[in-house]
Amino acid sequence: MEKKKNTIEQFNEHVMGSYGRYDLVLEKGEGRTAEDENGRQYIDFGSGIGTNSLGYCNEKWVEAVCAQAHSIQHTSNYYYTKVQAVFAKKLCEAAGYDKMFFGNSGAEANECAIKIARKYSFDKYGKDAERNIIVTLKNSFHGRTMGTLSATGQDVFHNYFFPFLPGFVNAKANDIADLKRVLDENKGRVCAVMFEFIQGEGGVIALEHEFVNAIFEECAKDDILTIADEVQTGVGRTGTLLTSEQYGVKPDITTLAKGLAGGVPIGVCLATEKCSGVLTPGTHGSTFGGNPLACAGGNAVLDTLLAEGFTDSIVQKGNFFRQKLNELPQVDHVSGLGLMIGVSLKEGDPHDVAKKCLENGLLILTAKEKLRFLPPLNISYEEIDKGLEILAGVLG
Ligand SMILES: *Cc1c(COP(=O)(O)O)cnc(C)c1O
């Protein structure tokens, strides 16, 4: 106990208080189990926030990252490295995109998407056309930078930091009439529509297929780019490399981050041929973007994910997880896709439940008024069982 108090006190004395944290000091992890500094173990149903896609210290991943650290850990973007080229080829080919940009986070990936969308219209229609509006959805989440906060369609985020960036307008998710109204009111001024297939931070709420189809139909009419923020839904999380595959659509731009490098910071913006040439030398950049350690981690994640049968196993484990959740009498509704799972409870505060789960050896997440599960993609059935037993005990 003494040790734990020391770390937390020392931390809070020197680190800004921008997060609500649990009183837990994690020291190491193995597989799907984390261990605190007192040696207590926790099954991890959160994987960071969906970042440790292969769990803790996955052998192949550790090997790849360590080997890279031993050869070259970083170089500026004035030069090339092989590990970046290998990763970019692998990702673009698997995802079916022409080119990508390297950043270090979801917010950065989305900033890139926003800049591409605005410059695409600027290049094509000129400055005077002022085609710079990006339509985003209510209840969305796109990041914490000023640009991506402005894009985020939740009033609770639009506080303190005024002025926010102009040029973002919200439409209601799953409301085709409202989408058409917003596009109509801003006719000729919209350069992109940006959305999450499943609103993660917003409470694990999926877009309906008809609504997604409407986005693509409306955008096609007026040369408006479609931007899919797959920072949370991408990289196998929902059972396919990209969630767009399951919706049968091809966004002009897709952003990825969280789970892409297995826990090393990375964010990428993928673009189709239509807009992959928009960013020219000097128009965008990032010092750490394409960091070789991140690319090596990313290669290990993609190699695992793209191996025969792996994404199918995500779907099957997701189904098993959901079925087990639905058997719990306290569960009202289970949402999401694959191993991106939201749960609304009939009663009780999800944050209390998360805290009690932690006290009983299970790490889970919340999103709005829901419990949220983003377990490592290689979690075993036994671990799902074991974790849900703890949850069942907590729910009483
Ligand atoms: C987490 C998240 C982001 C922000 O990612 P950061 O890496 O925290 O910048 C953006 N969009 C979605 C959908 C997310 O889930």
XYZ file of C-alpha atoms and ligand atoms in Angstrom:
411
model
C 0.000 0.000 0.000
C 2.833 2.363 0.896
C 4.370 1.946 -2.550
C 1.112 2.690 -4.330
C 0.527 5.868 -2.336
C 4.005 7.062 -3.160
C 3.571 6.678 -6.895
C 0.150 8.294 -7.021
C 1.162 11.182 -4.775
C 4.323 11.800 -6.716
C 2.415 11.658 -9.987
C -0.320 14.049 -8.918
C 2.187 16.472 -7.517
C 3.801 16.848 -10.922
C 1.284 15.894 -13.609
C -1.660 18.104 -14.563
C -5.033 16.849 -13.434
C -6.704 16.549 -16.837
C -7.923 12.970 -16.294
C -10.171 11.222 -13.825
C -8.129 8.191 -12.774
C -8.642 5.047 -10.744
C -6.310 4.456 -7.793
C -4.394 1.783 -9.641
C -0.709 1.688 -10.524
C -0.062 -0.828 -13.276
C 3.421 -2.175 -13.523
C 3.397 -4.906 -16.125
C 1.261 -7.210 -18.167
C 1.249 -10.511 -19.966
C -1.286 -11.663 -22.509
C -4.664 -10.319 -21.451
C -3.662 -9.841 -17.818
C -2.272 -6.683 -16.242
C -0.450 -6.618 -12.931
C -0.277 -3.770 -10.412
C 2.764 -2.827 -8.361
C 1.644 -5.070 -5.533
C 1.507 -8.103 -7.804
C -2.280 -8.178 -8.056
C -3.645 -9.333 -11.425
C -6.452 -7.950 -13.562
C -8.112 -9.366 -16.654
C -8.111 -6.563 -19.193
C -11.326 -5.949 -21.144
C -10.164 -2.479 -22.193
C -6.713 -2.974 -23.778
C -5.767 0.593 -22.906
C -8.577 2.110 -24.905
C -8.509 -0.492 -27.617
C -4.817 0.131 -28.222
C -3.132 -3.050 -26.981
C -4.796 -5.033 -29.731
C -2.561 -8.075 -29.195
C -2.628 -7.818 -25.407
C 0.420 -7.194 -23.235
C 3.887 -8.122 -24.441
C 2.789 -10.291 -27.325
C 5.878 -12.220 -28.349
C 5.907 -11.318 -32.053
C 5.140 -7.691 -31.300
C 7.879 -7.398 -28.638
C 10.349 -9.007 -30.994
C 9.486 -6.621 -33.827
C 9.632 -3.459 -31.687
C 12.830 -4.498 -29.899
C 14.571 -5.454 -33.141
C 13.641 -2.056 -34.537
C 14.961 -0.283 -31.413
C 18.214 -2.114 -31.917
C 18.549 -0.962 -35.537
C 17.080 2.564 -35.879
C 14.497 4.085 -33.542
C 13.730 7.282 -35.388
C 14.730 9.456 -38.270
C 13.250 12.709 -39.493
C 10.887 12.818 -42.417
C 13.719 14.203 -44.557
C 14.751 10.583 -45.070
C 13.188 7.212 -45.802
C 13.179 4.021 -43.743
C 12.333 0.552 -44.952
C 10.042 -0.319 -42.034
C 7.770 2.605 -42.992
C 7.614 1.524 -46.613
C 6.819 -2.083 -45.642
C 4.087 -0.985 -43.230
C 2.512 1.510 -45.655
C 2.386 -1.041 -48.478
C 0.895 -3.685 -46.213
C -1.769 -1.360 -44.824
C -2.722 0.341 -48.098
C -3.005 -2.978 -49.945
C -4.998 -4.694 -47.206
C -7.300 -1.710 -46.697
C -7.662 -1.003 -50.413
C -6.383 2.568 -50.314
C -4.015 4.373 -52.647
C -1.846 6.257 -50.133
C -1.522 7.131 -46.455
C -0.109 9.836 -44.185
C 1.707 9.015 -40.916
C 0.802 10.742 -37.646
C 0.903 9.719 -34.000
C -2.665 9.741 -32.726
C -6.296 9.639 -33.695
C -6.638 13.397 -33.432
C -3.652 13.871 -35.727
C -5.057 11.399 -38.241
C -8.318 13.356 -38.257
C -6.521 16.708 -38.550
C -4.906 15.324 -41.679
C -8.295 14.249 -43.036
C -9.744 17.712 -42.353
C -6.832 19.401 -44.121
C -7.092 17.083 -47.138
C -10.833 17.723 -47.427
C -10.433 21.487 -47.305
C -7.498 21.571 -49.714
C -9.211 19.184 -52.114
C -12.045 21.679 -52.525
C -9.696 24.674 -52.453
C -7.588 23.225 -55.267
C -10.597 22.293 -57.355
C -13.057 25.130 -56.780
C -10.807 28.004 -55.694
C -10.566 30.112 -52.556
C -13.594 32.241 -53.367
C -15.927 29.245 -53.469
C -15.391 28.858 -49.704
C -16.137 25.146 -49.939
C -14.744 24.428 -46.496
C -17.603 23.198 -44.337
C -17.301 19.734 -42.859
C -20.499 18.071 -41.717
C -20.045 15.885 -38.643
C -22.634 14.009 -36.633
C -24.210 14.813 -33.295
C -22.789 12.693 -30.477
C -19.574 12.066 -32.425
C -16.042 12.168 -31.045
C -13.054 13.067 -33.201
C -10.308 14.100 -30.775
C -8.966 16.731 -28.400
C -7.032 19.160 -30.599
C -8.781 22.457 -31.355
C -9.651 21.243 -34.860
C -10.961 17.842 -33.900
C -12.758 19.245 -30.827
C -14.509 21.660 -33.161
C -15.423 18.692 -35.356
C -16.764 16.734 -32.383
C -20.560 16.979 -32.310
C -21.120 17.150 -28.563
C -21.865 20.434 -26.784
C -20.198 19.239 -23.564
C -16.843 19.453 -25.354
C -17.470 22.986 -26.623
C -16.594 24.906 -23.508
C -13.762 26.974 -22.000
C -11.518 27.012 -25.072
C -13.284 29.579 -27.224
C -13.135 30.337 -30.050
C -13.551 26.954 -31.700
C -12.754 26.475 -35.379
C -15.475 27.633 -37.764
C -16.627 25.428 -40.613
C -18.128 22.473 -38.756
C -21.854 21.808 -38.880
C -23.643 18.874 -37.234
C -26.360 16.609 -38.554
C -28.260 14.092 -36.451
C -26.906 10.552 -36.677
C -29.321 8.070 -38.242
C -31.623 10.877 -39.417
C -31.530 11.066 -43.215
C -33.901 14.050 -43.357
C -31.661 16.042 -41.035
C -28.562 15.140 -43.063
C -30.290 16.358 -46.230
C -31.427 19.535 -44.486
C -27.884 20.358 -43.328
C -26.392 19.659 -46.760
C -29.112 21.707 -48.415
C -28.690 24.682 -46.080
C -24.957 24.677 -46.856
C -25.218 23.827 -50.524
C -22.014 24.393 -52.471
C -20.081 25.086 -49.269
C -19.571 21.540 -47.961
C -16.270 19.780 -48.703
C -16.734 16.634 -46.576
C -18.963 14.576 -44.323
C -17.103 12.927 -41.445
C -18.515 10.129 -39.294
C -17.808 7.074 -37.140
C -19.579 3.877 -38.248
C -20.009 3.149 -34.563
C -19.866 6.149 -32.247
C -17.449 4.865 -29.632
C -17.078 7.584 -27.013
C -20.690 8.508 -27.760
C -21.884 5.212 -26.270
C -21.082 2.450 -28.806
C -23.938 3.424 -31.124
C -23.881 2.048 -34.668
C -24.986 3.988 -37.722
C -27.817 2.316 -39.605
C -26.936 0.966 -43.052
C -29.612 3.139 -44.715
C -28.139 6.241 -43.120
C -24.619 5.373 -44.255
C -25.934 4.735 -47.768
C -27.629 8.143 -47.680
C -24.341 9.832 -46.708
C -22.629 8.279 -49.722
C -25.493 9.062 -52.107
C -25.740 12.690 -51.031
C -21.966 13.203 -51.108
C -21.683 11.715 -54.601
C -24.173 14.286 -55.922
C -21.917 17.248 -55.121
C -18.314 15.975 -55.084
C -18.289 15.970 -51.263
C -15.623 13.743 -49.695
C -16.596 11.024 -47.232
C -14.328 10.693 -44.198
C -14.672 7.611 -41.978
C -13.134 8.077 -38.542
C -12.207 4.453 -37.830
C -9.788 5.370 -35.062
C -11.737 3.117 -32.702
C -13.668 0.824 -35.068
C -10.736 0.008 -37.368
C -7.918 -2.536 -37.387
C -10.045 -5.619 -36.819
C -11.921 -4.316 -33.799
C -15.336 -5.050 -35.291
C -14.369 -8.260 -37.107
C -13.000 -6.883 -40.385
C -9.857 -4.837 -41.026
C -12.103 -1.811 -41.644
C -15.704 -1.521 -40.513
C -16.564 0.081 -43.877
C -16.250 -3.420 -45.390
C -19.284 -4.539 -43.386
C -21.277 -1.504 -44.529
C -20.324 -2.153 -48.157
C -19.022 1.377 -48.735
C -15.684 2.913 -49.645
C -14.978 6.241 -47.919
C -12.635 8.624 -49.759
C -10.671 8.942 -46.525
C -10.336 6.582 -43.551
C -8.454 7.423 -40.370
C -6.962 4.790 -38.065
C -5.041 4.960 -34.797
C -5.766 3.292 -31.445
C -5.056 -0.408 -32.022
C -2.969 -0.023 -35.169
C 0.487 -0.459 -33.627
C -0.448 -2.622 -30.649
C 0.188 0.090 -28.054
C 2.844 2.343 -29.611
C 1.529 5.775 -30.647
C 0.448 5.910 -34.289
C -2.256 7.509 -36.391
C -2.746 7.256 -40.125
C -4.920 8.894 -42.712
C -5.713 6.697 -45.726
C -6.879 8.240 -48.990
C -8.186 6.940 -52.292
C -6.638 8.035 -55.561
C -9.173 10.852 -55.774
C -7.534 12.764 -52.929
C -4.221 10.998 -52.241
C -2.300 13.693 -54.149
C -3.803 16.675 -52.320
C -1.009 17.065 -49.759
C 2.046 18.383 -51.576
C 5.509 19.097 -50.094
C 5.296 21.579 -47.241
C 1.511 21.407 -46.746
C 1.495 18.974 -43.831
C 3.907 17.165 -41.537
C 4.647 15.615 -38.169
C 8.062 15.216 -36.541
C 7.359 11.801 -35.080
C 4.982 10.669 -37.848
C 6.003 7.268 -39.157
C 8.196 6.518 -36.168
C 9.985 3.237 -36.946
C 9.121 1.668 -33.565
C 5.447 2.350 -34.254
C 5.751 0.971 -37.785
C 7.443 -2.185 -36.495
C 4.634 -2.638 -33.939
C 2.124 -1.957 -36.697
C 3.664 -4.597 -38.930
C 3.327 -7.179 -36.144
C -0.327 -6.216 -35.616
C -1.150 -6.358 -39.331
C 0.670 -9.686 -39.828
C -1.412 -11.202 -37.029
C -4.653 -9.629 -38.167
C -4.243 -10.578 -41.816
C -3.351 -14.205 -41.075
C -5.917 -16.758 -42.240
C -8.910 -17.014 -39.919
C -7.943 -14.279 -37.443
C -10.708 -11.785 -38.222
C -13.236 -14.657 -38.252
C -12.116 -15.516 -34.732
C -12.859 -11.908 -33.689
C -16.411 -12.257 -35.000
C -16.884 -15.576 -33.205
C -15.466 -14.311 -29.925
C -17.609 -11.202 -30.250
C -20.712 -13.360 -30.666
C -19.745 -15.495 -27.679
C -19.089 -12.385 -25.560
C -22.456 -10.884 -26.516
C -24.364 -14.080 -25.906
C -22.860 -14.340 -22.415
C -23.710 -10.705 -21.700
C -27.288 -11.194 -22.827
C -27.625 -14.024 -20.294
C -26.960 -11.596 -17.444
C -30.316 -10.497 -15.967
C -29.012 -6.995 -15.186
C -28.143 -6.304 -18.827
C -30.683 -4.239 -20.723
C -29.108 -3.948 -24.163
C -25.874 -4.969 -25.893
C -24.606 -2.811 -28.780
C -21.624 -2.586 -31.122
C -19.973 -5.014 -33.498
C -17.331 -7.731 -33.087
C -15.168 -7.020 -30.066
C -16.395 -3.435 -29.745
C -19.158 -3.885 -27.220
C -21.452 -1.496 -25.359
C -23.806 -2.526 -22.570
C -26.633 -0.561 -21.025
C -27.708 -1.810 -17.634
C -31.259 -1.931 -16.335
C -30.057 0.000 -13.311
C -26.911 1.215 -11.621
C -24.150 3.642 -12.440
C -21.705 2.235 -15.022
C -18.822 4.069 -13.365
C -19.559 2.379 -10.042
C -19.676 -0.963 -11.830
C -16.324 -0.280 -13.506
C -14.793 0.650 -10.153
C -16.128 -2.491 -8.479
C -14.911 -4.638 -11.366
C -11.440 -3.184 -10.856
C -11.585 -4.009 -7.162
C -12.432 -7.565 -8.179
C -9.686 -7.985 -10.761
C -11.292 -6.880 -14.030
C -10.524 -3.740 -16.044
C -13.435 -2.410 -18.110
C -14.304 0.897 -19.801
C -17.376 3.070 -19.868
C -18.807 5.282 -22.617
C -21.531 7.748 -21.692
C -24.074 5.741 -19.682
C -22.811 2.377 -20.859
C -20.228 -0.187 -19.953
C -17.769 -0.580 -22.812
C -15.566 -3.545 -23.663
C -12.640 -3.388 -26.111
C -10.707 -6.526 -25.150
C -7.474 -7.520 -26.884
C -8.344 -9.067 -30.258
C -6.564 -12.307 -29.306
C -8.426 -12.812 -26.023
C -9.331 -16.447 -25.288
C -12.798 -17.859 -24.613
C -11.625 -18.819 -21.118
C -10.576 -15.239 -20.419
C -13.910 -13.917 -21.676
C -15.652 -16.402 -19.345
C -13.458 -15.504 -16.406
C -13.906 -11.763 -16.868
C -17.662 -12.019 -17.295
C -17.865 -14.112 -14.135
C -16.284 -11.207 -12.266
C -18.722 -8.797 -13.922
C -21.683 -11.027 -13.010
C -20.493 -11.084 -9.403
C -20.244 -7.288 -9.325
C -23.705 -6.848 -10.836
C -24.978 -9.084 -8.043
C -9.961 7.905 -29.537
C -10.602 8.523 -30.717
C -10.069 9.671 -31.317
C -8.881 10.418 -30.740
O -7.729 9.652 -30.737
P -6.428 10.165 -29.931
O -5.396 9.130 -30.238
O -6.824 10.212 -28.495
O -6.095 11.503 -30.453
C -10.661 10.134 -32.470
N -11.724 9.525 -32.996
C -12.268 8.423 -32.445
C -13.438 7.776 -33.096
C -11.738 7.896 -31.278
O -12.293 6.817 -30.713
